CSV table of C-alpha atoms in Angstrom, one decimal:
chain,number,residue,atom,x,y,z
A,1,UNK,CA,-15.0,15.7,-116.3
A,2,UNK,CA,-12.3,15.6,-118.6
A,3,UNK,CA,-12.6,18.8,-120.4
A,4,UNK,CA,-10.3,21.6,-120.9
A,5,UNK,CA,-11.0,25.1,-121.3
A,6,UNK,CA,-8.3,26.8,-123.2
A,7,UNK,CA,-7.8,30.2,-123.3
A,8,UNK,CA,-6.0,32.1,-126.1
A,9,UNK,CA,-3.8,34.8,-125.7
A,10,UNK,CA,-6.2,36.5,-122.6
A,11,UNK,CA,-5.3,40.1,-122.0
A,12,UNK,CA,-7.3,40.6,-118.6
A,13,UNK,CA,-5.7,38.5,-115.9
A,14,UNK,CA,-9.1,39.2,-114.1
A,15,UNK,CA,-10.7,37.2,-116.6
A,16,UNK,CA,-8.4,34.3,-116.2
A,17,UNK,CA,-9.5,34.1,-112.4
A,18,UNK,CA,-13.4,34.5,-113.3
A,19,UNK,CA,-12.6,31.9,-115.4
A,20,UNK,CA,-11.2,29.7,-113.0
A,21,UNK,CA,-14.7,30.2,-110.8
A,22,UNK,CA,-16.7,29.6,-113.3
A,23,UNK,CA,-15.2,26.7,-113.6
A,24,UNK,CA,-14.7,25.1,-110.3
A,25,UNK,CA,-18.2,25.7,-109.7
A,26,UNK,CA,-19.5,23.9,-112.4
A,27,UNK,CA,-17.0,21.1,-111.5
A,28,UNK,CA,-14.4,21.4,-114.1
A,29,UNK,CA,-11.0,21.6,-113.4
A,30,UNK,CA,-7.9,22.3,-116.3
A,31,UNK,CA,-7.3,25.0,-117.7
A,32,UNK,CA,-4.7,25.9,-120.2
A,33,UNK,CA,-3.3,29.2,-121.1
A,34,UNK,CA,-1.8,30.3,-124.4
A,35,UNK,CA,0.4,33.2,-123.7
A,36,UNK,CA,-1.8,35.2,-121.5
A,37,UNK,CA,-0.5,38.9,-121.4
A,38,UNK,CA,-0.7,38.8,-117.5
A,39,UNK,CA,-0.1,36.0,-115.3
A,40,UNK,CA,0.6,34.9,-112.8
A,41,UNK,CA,-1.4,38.3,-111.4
A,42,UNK,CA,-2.9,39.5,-108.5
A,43,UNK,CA,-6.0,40.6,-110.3
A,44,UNK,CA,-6.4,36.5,-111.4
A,45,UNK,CA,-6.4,35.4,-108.0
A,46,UNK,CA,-8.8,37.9,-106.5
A,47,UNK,CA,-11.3,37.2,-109.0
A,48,UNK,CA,-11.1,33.1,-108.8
A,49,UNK,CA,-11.7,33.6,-105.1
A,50,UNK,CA,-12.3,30.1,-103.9
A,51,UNK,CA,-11.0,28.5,-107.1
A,52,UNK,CA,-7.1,29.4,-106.4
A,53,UNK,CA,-6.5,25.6,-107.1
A,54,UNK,CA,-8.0,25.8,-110.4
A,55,UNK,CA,-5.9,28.9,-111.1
A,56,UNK,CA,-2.5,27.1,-109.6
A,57,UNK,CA,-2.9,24.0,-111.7
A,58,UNK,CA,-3.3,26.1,-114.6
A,59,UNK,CA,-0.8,25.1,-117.4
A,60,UNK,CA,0.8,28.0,-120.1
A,61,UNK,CA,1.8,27.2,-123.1
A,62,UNK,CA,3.4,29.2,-126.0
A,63,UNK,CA,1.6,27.8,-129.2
A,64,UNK,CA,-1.9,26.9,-129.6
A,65,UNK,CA,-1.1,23.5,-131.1
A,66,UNK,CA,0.4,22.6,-127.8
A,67,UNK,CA,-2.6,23.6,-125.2
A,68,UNK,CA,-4.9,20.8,-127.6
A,69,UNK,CA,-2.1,18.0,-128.5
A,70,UNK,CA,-3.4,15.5,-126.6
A,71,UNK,CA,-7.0,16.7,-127.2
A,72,UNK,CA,-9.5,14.5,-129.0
A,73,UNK,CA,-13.0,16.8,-129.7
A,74,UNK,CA,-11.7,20.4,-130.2
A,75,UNK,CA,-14.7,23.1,-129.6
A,76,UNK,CA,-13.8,26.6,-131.1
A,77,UNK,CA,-16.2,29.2,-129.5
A,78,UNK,CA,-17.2,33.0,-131.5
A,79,UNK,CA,-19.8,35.5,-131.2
A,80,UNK,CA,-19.0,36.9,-134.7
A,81,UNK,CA,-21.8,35.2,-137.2
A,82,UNK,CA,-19.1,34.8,-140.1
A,83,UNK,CA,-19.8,33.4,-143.0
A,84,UNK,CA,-17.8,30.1,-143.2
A,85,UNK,CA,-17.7,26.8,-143.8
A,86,UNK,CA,-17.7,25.1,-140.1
A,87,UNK,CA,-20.8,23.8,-138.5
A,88,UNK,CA,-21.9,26.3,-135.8
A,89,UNK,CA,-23.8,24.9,-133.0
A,90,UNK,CA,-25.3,26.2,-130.1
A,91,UNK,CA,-23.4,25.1,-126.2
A,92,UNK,CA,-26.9,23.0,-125.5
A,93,UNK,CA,-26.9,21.7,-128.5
A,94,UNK,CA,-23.4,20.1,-128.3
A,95,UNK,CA,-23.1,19.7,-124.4
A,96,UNK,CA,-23.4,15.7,-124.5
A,97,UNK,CA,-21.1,15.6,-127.6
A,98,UNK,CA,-18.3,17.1,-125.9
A,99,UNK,CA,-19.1,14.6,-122.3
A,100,UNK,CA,-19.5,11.7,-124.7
A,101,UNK,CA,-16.4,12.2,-125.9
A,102,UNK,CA,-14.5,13.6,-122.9
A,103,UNK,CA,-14.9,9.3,-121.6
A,104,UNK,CA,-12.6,8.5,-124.2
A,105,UNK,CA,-10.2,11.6,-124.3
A,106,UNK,CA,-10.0,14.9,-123.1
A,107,UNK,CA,-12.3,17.5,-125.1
A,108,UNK,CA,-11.2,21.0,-125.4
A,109,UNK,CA,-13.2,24.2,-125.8
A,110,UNK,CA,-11.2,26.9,-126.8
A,111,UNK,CA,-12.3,30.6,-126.2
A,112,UNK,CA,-10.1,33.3,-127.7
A,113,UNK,CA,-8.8,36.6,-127.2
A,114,UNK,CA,-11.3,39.2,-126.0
A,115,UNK,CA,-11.2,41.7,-128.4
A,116,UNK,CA,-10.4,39.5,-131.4
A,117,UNK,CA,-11.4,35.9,-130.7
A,118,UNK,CA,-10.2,33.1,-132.3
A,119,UNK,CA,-8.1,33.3,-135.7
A,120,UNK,CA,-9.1,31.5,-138.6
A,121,UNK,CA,-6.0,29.8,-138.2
A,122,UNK,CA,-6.7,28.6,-134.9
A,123,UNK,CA,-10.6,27.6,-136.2
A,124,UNK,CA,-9.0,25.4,-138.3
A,125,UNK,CA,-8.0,23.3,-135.9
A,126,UNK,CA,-11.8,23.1,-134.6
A,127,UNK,CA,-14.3,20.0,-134.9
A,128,UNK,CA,-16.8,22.5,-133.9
A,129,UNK,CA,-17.4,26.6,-133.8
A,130,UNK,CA,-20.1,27.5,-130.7
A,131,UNK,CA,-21.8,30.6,-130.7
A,132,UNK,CA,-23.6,31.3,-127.5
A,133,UNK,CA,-27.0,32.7,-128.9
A,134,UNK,CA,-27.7,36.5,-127.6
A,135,UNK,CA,-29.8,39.2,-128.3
A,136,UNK,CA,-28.7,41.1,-131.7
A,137,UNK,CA,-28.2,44.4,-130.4
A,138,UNK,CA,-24.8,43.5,-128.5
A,139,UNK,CA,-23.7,39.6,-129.1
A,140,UNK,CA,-19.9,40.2,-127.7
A,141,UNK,CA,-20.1,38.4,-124.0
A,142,UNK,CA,-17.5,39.0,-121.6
A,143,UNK,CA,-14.7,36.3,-122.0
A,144,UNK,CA,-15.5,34.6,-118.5
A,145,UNK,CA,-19.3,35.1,-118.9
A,146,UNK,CA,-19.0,33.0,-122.3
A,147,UNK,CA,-16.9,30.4,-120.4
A,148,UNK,CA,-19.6,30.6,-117.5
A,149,UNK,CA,-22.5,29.7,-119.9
A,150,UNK,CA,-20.4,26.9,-121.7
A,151,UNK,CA,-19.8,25.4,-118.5
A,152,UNK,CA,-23.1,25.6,-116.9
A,153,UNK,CA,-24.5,23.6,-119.7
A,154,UNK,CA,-21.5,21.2,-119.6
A,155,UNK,CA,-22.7,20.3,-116.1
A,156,UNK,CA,-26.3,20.6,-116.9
A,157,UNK,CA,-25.1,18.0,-119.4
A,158,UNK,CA,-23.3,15.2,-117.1
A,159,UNK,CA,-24.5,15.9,-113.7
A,160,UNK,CA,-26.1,13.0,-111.8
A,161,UNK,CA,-29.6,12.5,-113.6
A,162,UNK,CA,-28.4,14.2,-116.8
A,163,UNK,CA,-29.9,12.5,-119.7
A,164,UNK,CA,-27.2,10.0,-121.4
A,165,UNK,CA,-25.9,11.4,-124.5
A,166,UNK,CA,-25.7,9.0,-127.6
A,167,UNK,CA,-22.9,6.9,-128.0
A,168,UNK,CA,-20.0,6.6,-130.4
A,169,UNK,CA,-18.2,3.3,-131.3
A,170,UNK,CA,-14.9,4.5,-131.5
A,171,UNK,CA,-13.4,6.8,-129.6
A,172,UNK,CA,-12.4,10.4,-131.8
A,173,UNK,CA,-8.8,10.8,-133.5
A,174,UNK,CA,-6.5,13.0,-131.5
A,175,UNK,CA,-5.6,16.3,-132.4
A,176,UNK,CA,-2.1,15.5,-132.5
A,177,UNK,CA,-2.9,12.0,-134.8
A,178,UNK,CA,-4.8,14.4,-137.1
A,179,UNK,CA,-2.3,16.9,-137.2
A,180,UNK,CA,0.1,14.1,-138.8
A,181,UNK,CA,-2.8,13.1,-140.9
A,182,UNK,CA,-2.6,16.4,-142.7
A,183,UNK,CA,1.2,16.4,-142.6
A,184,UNK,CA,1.2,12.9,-144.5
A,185,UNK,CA,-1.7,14.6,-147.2
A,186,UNK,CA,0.0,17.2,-147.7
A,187,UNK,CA,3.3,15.3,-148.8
A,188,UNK,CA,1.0,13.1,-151.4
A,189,UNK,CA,-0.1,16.1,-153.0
A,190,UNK,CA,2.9,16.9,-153.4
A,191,UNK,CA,4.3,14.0,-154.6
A,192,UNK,CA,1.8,13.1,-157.0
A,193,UNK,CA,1.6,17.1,-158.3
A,194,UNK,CA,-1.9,17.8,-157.3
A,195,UNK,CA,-2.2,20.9,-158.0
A,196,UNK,CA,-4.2,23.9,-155.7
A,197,UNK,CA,-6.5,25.1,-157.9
A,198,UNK,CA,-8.6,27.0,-155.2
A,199,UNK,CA,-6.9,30.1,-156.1
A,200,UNK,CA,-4.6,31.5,-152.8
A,201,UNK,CA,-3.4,28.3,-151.4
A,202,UNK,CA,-6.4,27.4,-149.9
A,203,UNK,CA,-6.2,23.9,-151.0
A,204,UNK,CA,-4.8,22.2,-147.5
A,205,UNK,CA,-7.4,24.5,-145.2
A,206,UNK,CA,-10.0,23.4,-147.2
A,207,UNK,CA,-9.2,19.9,-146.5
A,208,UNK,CA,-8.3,20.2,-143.1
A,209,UNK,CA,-12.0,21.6,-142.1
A,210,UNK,CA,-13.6,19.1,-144.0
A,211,UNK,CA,-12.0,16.3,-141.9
A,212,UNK,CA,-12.5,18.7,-138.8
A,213,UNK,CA,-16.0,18.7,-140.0
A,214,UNK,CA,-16.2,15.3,-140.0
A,215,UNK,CA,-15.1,14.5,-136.7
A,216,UNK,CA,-12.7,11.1,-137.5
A,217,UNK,CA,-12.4,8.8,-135.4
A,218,UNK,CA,-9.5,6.0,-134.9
A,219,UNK,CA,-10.8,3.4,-137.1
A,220,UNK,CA,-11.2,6.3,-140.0
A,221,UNK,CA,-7.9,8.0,-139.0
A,222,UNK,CA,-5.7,4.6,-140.0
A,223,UNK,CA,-7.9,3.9,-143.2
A,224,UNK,CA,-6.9,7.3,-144.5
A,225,UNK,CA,-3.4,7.1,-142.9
A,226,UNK,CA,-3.3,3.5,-145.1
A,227,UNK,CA,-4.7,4.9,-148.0
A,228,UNK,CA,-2.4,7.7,-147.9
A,229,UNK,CA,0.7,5.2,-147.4
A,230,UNK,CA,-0.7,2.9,-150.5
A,231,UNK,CA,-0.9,5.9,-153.1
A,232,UNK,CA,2.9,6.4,-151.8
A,233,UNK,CA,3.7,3.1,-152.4
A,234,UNK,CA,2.7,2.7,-155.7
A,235,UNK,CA,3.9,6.1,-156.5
A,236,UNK,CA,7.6,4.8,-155.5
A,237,UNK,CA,9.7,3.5,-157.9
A,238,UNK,CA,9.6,-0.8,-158.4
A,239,UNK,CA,12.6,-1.7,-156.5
A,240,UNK,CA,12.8,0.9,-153.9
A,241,UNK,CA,10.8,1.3,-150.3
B,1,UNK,CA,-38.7,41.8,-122.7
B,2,UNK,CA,-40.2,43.7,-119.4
B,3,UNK,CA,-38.4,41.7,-117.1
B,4,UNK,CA,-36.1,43.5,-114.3
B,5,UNK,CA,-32.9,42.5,-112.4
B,6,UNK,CA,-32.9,43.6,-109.2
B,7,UNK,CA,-29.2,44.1,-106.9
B,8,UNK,CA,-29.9,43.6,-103.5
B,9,UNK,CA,-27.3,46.2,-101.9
B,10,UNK,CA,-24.4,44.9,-104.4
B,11,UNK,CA,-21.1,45.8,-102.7
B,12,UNK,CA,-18.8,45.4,-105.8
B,13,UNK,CA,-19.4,48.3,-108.5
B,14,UNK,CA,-17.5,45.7,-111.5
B,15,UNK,CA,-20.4,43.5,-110.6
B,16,UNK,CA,-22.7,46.2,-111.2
B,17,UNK,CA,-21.6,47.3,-114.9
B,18,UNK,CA,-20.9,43.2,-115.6
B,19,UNK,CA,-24.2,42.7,-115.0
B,20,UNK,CA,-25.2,45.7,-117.2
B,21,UNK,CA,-23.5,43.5,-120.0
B,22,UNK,CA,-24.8,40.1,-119.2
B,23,UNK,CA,-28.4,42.1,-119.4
B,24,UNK,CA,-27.9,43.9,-122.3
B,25,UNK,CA,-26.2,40.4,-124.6
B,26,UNK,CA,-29.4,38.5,-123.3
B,27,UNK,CA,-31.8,41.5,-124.3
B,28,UNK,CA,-32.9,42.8,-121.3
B,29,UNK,CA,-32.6,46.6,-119.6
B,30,UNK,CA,-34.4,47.0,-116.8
B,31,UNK,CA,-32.1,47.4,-114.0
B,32,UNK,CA,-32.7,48.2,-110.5
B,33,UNK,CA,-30.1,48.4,-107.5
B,34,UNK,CA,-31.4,48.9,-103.8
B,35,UNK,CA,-28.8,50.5,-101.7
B,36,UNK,CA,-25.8,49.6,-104.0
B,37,UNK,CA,-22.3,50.7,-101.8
B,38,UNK,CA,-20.6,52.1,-104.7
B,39,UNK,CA,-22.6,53.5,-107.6
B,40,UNK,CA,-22.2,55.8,-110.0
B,41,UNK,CA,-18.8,54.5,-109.7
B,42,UNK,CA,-15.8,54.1,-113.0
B,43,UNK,CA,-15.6,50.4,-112.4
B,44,UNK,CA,-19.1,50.0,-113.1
B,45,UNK,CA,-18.9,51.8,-116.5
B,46,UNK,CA,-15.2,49.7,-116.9
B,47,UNK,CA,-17.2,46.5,-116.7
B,48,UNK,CA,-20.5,48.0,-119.0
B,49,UNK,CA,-18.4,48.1,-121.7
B,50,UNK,CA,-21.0,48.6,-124.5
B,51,UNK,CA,-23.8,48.7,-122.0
B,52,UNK,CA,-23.3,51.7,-120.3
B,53,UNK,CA,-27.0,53.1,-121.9
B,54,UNK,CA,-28.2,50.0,-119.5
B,55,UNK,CA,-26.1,51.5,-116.4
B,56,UNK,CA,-27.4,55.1,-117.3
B,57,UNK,CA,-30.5,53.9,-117.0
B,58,UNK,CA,-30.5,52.0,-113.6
B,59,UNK,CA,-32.8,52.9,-110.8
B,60,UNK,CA,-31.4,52.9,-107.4
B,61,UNK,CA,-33.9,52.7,-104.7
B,62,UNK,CA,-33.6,52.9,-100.5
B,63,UNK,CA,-35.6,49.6,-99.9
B,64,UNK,CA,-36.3,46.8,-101.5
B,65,UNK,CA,-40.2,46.6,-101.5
B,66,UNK,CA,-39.8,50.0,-103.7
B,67,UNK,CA,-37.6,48.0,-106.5
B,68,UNK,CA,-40.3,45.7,-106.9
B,69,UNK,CA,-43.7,47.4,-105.9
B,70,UNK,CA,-44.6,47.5,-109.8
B,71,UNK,CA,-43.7,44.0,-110.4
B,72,UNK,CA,-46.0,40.6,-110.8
B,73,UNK,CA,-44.2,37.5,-110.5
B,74,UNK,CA,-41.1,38.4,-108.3
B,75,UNK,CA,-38.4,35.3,-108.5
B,76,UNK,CA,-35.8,34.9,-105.7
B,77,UNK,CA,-32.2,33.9,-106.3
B,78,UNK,CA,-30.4,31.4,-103.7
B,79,UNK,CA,-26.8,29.9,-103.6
B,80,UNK,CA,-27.6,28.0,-100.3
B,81,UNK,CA,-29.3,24.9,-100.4
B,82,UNK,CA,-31.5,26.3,-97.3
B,83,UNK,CA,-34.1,24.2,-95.9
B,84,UNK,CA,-36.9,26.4,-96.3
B,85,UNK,CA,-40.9,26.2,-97.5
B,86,UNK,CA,-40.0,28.0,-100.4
B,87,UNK,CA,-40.5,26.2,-104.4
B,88,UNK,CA,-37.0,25.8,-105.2
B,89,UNK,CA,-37.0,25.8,-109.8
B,90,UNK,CA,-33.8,25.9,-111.8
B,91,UNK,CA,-33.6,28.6,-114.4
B,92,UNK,CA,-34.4,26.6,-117.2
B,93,UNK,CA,-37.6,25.3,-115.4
B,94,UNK,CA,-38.8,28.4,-114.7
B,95,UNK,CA,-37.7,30.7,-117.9
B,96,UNK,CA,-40.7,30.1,-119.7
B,97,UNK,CA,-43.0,31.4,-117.0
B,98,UNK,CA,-40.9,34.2,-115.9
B,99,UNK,CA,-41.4,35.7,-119.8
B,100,UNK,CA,-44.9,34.6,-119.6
B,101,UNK,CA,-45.7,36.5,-116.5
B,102,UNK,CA,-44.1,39.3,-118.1
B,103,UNK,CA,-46.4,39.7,-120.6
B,104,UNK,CA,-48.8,41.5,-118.3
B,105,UNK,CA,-47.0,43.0,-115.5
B,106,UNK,CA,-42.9,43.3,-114.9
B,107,UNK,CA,-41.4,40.1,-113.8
B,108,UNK,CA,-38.3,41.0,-111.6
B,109,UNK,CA,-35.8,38.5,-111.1
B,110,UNK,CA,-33.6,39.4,-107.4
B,111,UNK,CA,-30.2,38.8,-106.7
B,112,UNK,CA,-28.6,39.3,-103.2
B,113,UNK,CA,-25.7,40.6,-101.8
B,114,UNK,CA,-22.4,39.2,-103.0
B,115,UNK,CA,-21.4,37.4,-99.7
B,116,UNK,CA,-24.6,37.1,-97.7
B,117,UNK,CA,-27.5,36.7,-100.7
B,118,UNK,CA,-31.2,37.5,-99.9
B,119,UNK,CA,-32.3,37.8,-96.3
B,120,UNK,CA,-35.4,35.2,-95.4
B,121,UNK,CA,-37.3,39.0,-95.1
B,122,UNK,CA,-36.6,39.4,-98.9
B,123,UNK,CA,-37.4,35.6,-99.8
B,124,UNK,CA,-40.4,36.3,-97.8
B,125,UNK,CA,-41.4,38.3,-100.6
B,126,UNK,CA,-40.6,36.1,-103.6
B,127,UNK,CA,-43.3,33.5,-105.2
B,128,UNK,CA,-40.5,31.3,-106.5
B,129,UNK,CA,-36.9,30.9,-105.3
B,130,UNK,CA,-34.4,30.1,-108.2
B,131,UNK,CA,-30.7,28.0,-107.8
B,132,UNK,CA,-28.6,27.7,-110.2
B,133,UNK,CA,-27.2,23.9,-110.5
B,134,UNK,CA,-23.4,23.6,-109.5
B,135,UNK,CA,-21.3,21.2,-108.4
B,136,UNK,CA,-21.3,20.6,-105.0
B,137,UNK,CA,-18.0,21.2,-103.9
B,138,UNK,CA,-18.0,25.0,-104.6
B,139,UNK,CA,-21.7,26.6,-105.5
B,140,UNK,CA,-21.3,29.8,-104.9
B,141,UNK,CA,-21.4,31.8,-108.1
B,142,UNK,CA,-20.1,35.4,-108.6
B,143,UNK,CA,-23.3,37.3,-108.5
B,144,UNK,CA,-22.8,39.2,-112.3
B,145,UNK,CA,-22.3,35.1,-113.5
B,146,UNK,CA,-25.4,34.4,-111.6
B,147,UNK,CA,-27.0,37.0,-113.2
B,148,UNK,CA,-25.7,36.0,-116.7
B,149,UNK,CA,-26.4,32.5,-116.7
B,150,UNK,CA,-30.3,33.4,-116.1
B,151,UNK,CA,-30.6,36.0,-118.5
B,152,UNK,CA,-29.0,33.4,-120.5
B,153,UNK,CA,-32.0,30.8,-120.0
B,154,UNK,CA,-34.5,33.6,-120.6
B,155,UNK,CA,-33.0,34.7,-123.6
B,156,UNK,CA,-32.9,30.7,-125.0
B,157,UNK,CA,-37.2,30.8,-123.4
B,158,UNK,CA,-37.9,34.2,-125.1
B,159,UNK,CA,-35.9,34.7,-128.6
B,160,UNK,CA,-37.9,34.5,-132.2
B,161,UNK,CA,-38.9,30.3,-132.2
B,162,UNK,CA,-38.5,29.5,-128.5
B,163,UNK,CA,-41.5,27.2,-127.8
B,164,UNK,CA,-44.3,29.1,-126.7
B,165,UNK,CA,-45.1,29.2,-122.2
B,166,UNK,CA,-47.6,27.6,-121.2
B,167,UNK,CA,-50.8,30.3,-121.4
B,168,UNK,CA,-51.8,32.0,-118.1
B,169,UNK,CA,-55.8,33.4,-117.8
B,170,UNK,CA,-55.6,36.1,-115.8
B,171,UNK,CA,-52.9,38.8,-114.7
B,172,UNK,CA,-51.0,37.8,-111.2
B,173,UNK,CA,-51.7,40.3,-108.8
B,174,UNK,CA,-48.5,43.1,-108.6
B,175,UNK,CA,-46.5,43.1,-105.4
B,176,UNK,CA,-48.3,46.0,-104.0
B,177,UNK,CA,-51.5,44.5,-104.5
B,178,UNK,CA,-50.3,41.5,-102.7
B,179,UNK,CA,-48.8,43.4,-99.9
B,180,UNK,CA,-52.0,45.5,-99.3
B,181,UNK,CA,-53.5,41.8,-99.0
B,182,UNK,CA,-51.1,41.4,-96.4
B,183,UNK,CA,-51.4,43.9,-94.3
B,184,UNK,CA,-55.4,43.9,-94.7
B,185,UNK,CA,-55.0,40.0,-93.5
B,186,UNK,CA,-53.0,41.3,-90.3
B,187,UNK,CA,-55.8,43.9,-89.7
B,188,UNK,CA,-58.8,40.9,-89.6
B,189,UNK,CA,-56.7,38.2,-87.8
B,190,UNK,CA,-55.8,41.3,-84.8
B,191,UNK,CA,-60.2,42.4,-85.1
B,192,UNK,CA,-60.9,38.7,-84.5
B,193,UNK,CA,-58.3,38.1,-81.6
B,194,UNK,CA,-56.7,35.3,-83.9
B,195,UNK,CA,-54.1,34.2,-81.6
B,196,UNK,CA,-50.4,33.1,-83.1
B,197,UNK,CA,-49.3,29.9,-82.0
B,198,UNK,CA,-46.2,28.9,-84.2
B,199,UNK,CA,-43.9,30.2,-81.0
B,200,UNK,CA,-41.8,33.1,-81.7
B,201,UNK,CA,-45.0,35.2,-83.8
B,202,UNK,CA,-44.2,33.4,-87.2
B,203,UNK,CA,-47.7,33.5,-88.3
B,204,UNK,CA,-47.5,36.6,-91.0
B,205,UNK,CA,-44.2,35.3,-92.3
B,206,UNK,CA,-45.9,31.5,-93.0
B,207,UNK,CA,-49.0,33.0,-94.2
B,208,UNK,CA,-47.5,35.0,-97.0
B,209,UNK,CA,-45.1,31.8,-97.8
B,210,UNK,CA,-48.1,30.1,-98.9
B,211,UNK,CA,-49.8,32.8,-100.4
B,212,UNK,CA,-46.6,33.9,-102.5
B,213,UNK,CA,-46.5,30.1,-103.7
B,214,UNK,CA,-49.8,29.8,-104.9
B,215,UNK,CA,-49.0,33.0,-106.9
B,216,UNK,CA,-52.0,34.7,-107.0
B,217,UNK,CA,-53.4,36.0,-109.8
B,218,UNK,CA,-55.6,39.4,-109.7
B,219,UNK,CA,-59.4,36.8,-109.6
B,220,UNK,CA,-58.1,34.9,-107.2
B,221,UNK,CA,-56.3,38.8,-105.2
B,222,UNK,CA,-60.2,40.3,-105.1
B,223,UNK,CA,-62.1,37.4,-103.6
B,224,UNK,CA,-59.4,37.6,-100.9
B,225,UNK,CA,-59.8,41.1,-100.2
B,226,UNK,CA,-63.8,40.5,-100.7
B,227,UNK,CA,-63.6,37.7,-98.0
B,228,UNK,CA,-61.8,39.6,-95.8
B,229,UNK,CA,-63.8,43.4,-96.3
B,230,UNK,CA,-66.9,40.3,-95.1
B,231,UNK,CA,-65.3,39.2,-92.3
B,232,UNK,CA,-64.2,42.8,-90.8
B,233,UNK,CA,-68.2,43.8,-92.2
B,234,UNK,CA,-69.9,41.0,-89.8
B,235,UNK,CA,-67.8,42.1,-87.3
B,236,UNK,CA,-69.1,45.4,-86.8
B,237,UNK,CA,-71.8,46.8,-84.6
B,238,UNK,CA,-75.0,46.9,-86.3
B,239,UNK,CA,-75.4,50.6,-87.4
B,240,UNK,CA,-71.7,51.6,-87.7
B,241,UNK,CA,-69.8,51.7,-90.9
């Protein structure tokens, strides 16, 4: 399967190797690191025990952006119930979405740090925010146990005799094409003086999870990418291109 | 929920407070460790985290009948695809009546040791054995993982608005009940020279197979005994008691 768990700034290097279990056993295979505090560590490959390969293929990185560039369906993962504006959905809930799209490009699900999870900054970048359901009392799982739940219902999801999950046209933007996207928005704001009236700056992360909301795919990306490039057009002077 | 997790002579103490925190994020608290190597021990707590009142609270016992001699349905957990007469489920088949069955009596749910799992004398004892779907090239989960994916699937069974088990009439006889049956059977089959002919004196083992499969319920436990207190009764010499 063509999904990629990315870890953000792990501290535990233990963790990193339970992680690359959980993994192998439920057949998945890259992982991506964004600055782990430890690693490579001893600690890691005692704890991935048979999944060493796993752990050897794994790739580090040194910005978030570039563990999902070429990333089409971005999963953010959180125990914290916070009150904001993405679409929270449980792993079975979303387990044939993120297979589905994994045939056209590879889907990430990102876990984050295990004291602090994911930034708002880095949910941002999300299509998605999962939130493994638990009892009330005590909702923080362990970092590997979270990534051994969303597995196991990954593969419950596309193992031999799984059910199909519905079909998409066209396959999902990638990260990177709707990173330019928001590049190319933002520069039209600007140059036809919209101002941000949302009171902080908030105006271009309110936008951004919107479209994350939304979940664009190709054909969408180049109609917005086009109208973009036509309100620029008619913006520019007659005479000039 | 009064559902236990029972440790098989778990040889890692991390495992032991990991799986004190997969319990207590899924709701449970009942557990119970049979001849643990290492325990109270620092990793243990390490790995509680916020579940230590869980690992306070765990019951370590010299044999394994005592860890479940209170318990109705008793549920096996394998790694091995063995071939073996036992019902193989998978946890989300079997959640529903695990929590059902624990509505009148403990349910215990038994893990084995780390590298070896439950011996076929402690399957023995189990109605159903559970495995958790994996890929096939690597199945064998770490055992607090294990223990966290089912706790997982009995949480999703259990939690406010889960679809409500399929109803049970009566109680299922507790695993003492069902071992007094046992040896009670032994007793009648040695009074009426029943001779064993599976080759190598199987004939105990294969009888409480099928009897643990049929899980019993406490009806169906007293006609048992009744039959056999009649069959011991006709035996006797006129005039003796």
């Amino acid at each position: 399967m063509p999904i990629r768990i990315v870890l953000v700034e792990p501290q535990h290097p233990g963790n990193i190797g339970a992680v690359a279990r959980a993994m192998k056993n439920m057949g998945l295979r890259e992982l991506h690191l964004v600055k782990p505090a430890l690693f490579p560590h001893q600690e890691a490959s005692a704890r991935a025990s048979g999944a060493d390969d796993v752990l050897d293929a794994a790739v580090v990185h040194e910005r978030f952006d570039q563990a999902i560039a070429d990333c089409g369906l971005i999963v953010g993962t959180s125990a914290r119930q916070r009150h904001l504006p993405w679409s929270i959905v449980e792993p079975r809930e979303c387990s044939a979405q993120i297979i589905q799209s994994s045939r056209d490009q590879t889907a990430a699900v990102v876990f984050g740090a295990e004291r602090t999870g994911l930034t708002n900054v880095e949910l941002d970048r999300c299509h998605l925010l999962m939130t493994i359901p638990t009892a009330s009392e005590y909702s923080s799982l362990n970092l590997a146990m979270a990534v051994q739940v969303v597995t196991y219902e990954l593969w419950l999801a596309a193992r031999p005799g799984a059910p199909p999950p519905p079909e998409r046209d066209v396959p999902l933007a990638s990260a990177e094409e709707v990173s330019r996207l928001y590049v190319h928005f933002e520069q039209v704001l600007e140059e036809i003086d919209f101002k941000d009236r949302t009171g902080g700056g908030h105006l271009m992360a309110r936008i951004r999870r919107l479209f994350n909301r939304a979940q664009l795919d190709q054909n969408e990306m180049n109609i917005l990418r086009g109208i973009l490039t036509a309100v620029q057009s008619r913006r520019r002077p007659a005479g000039k291109v």
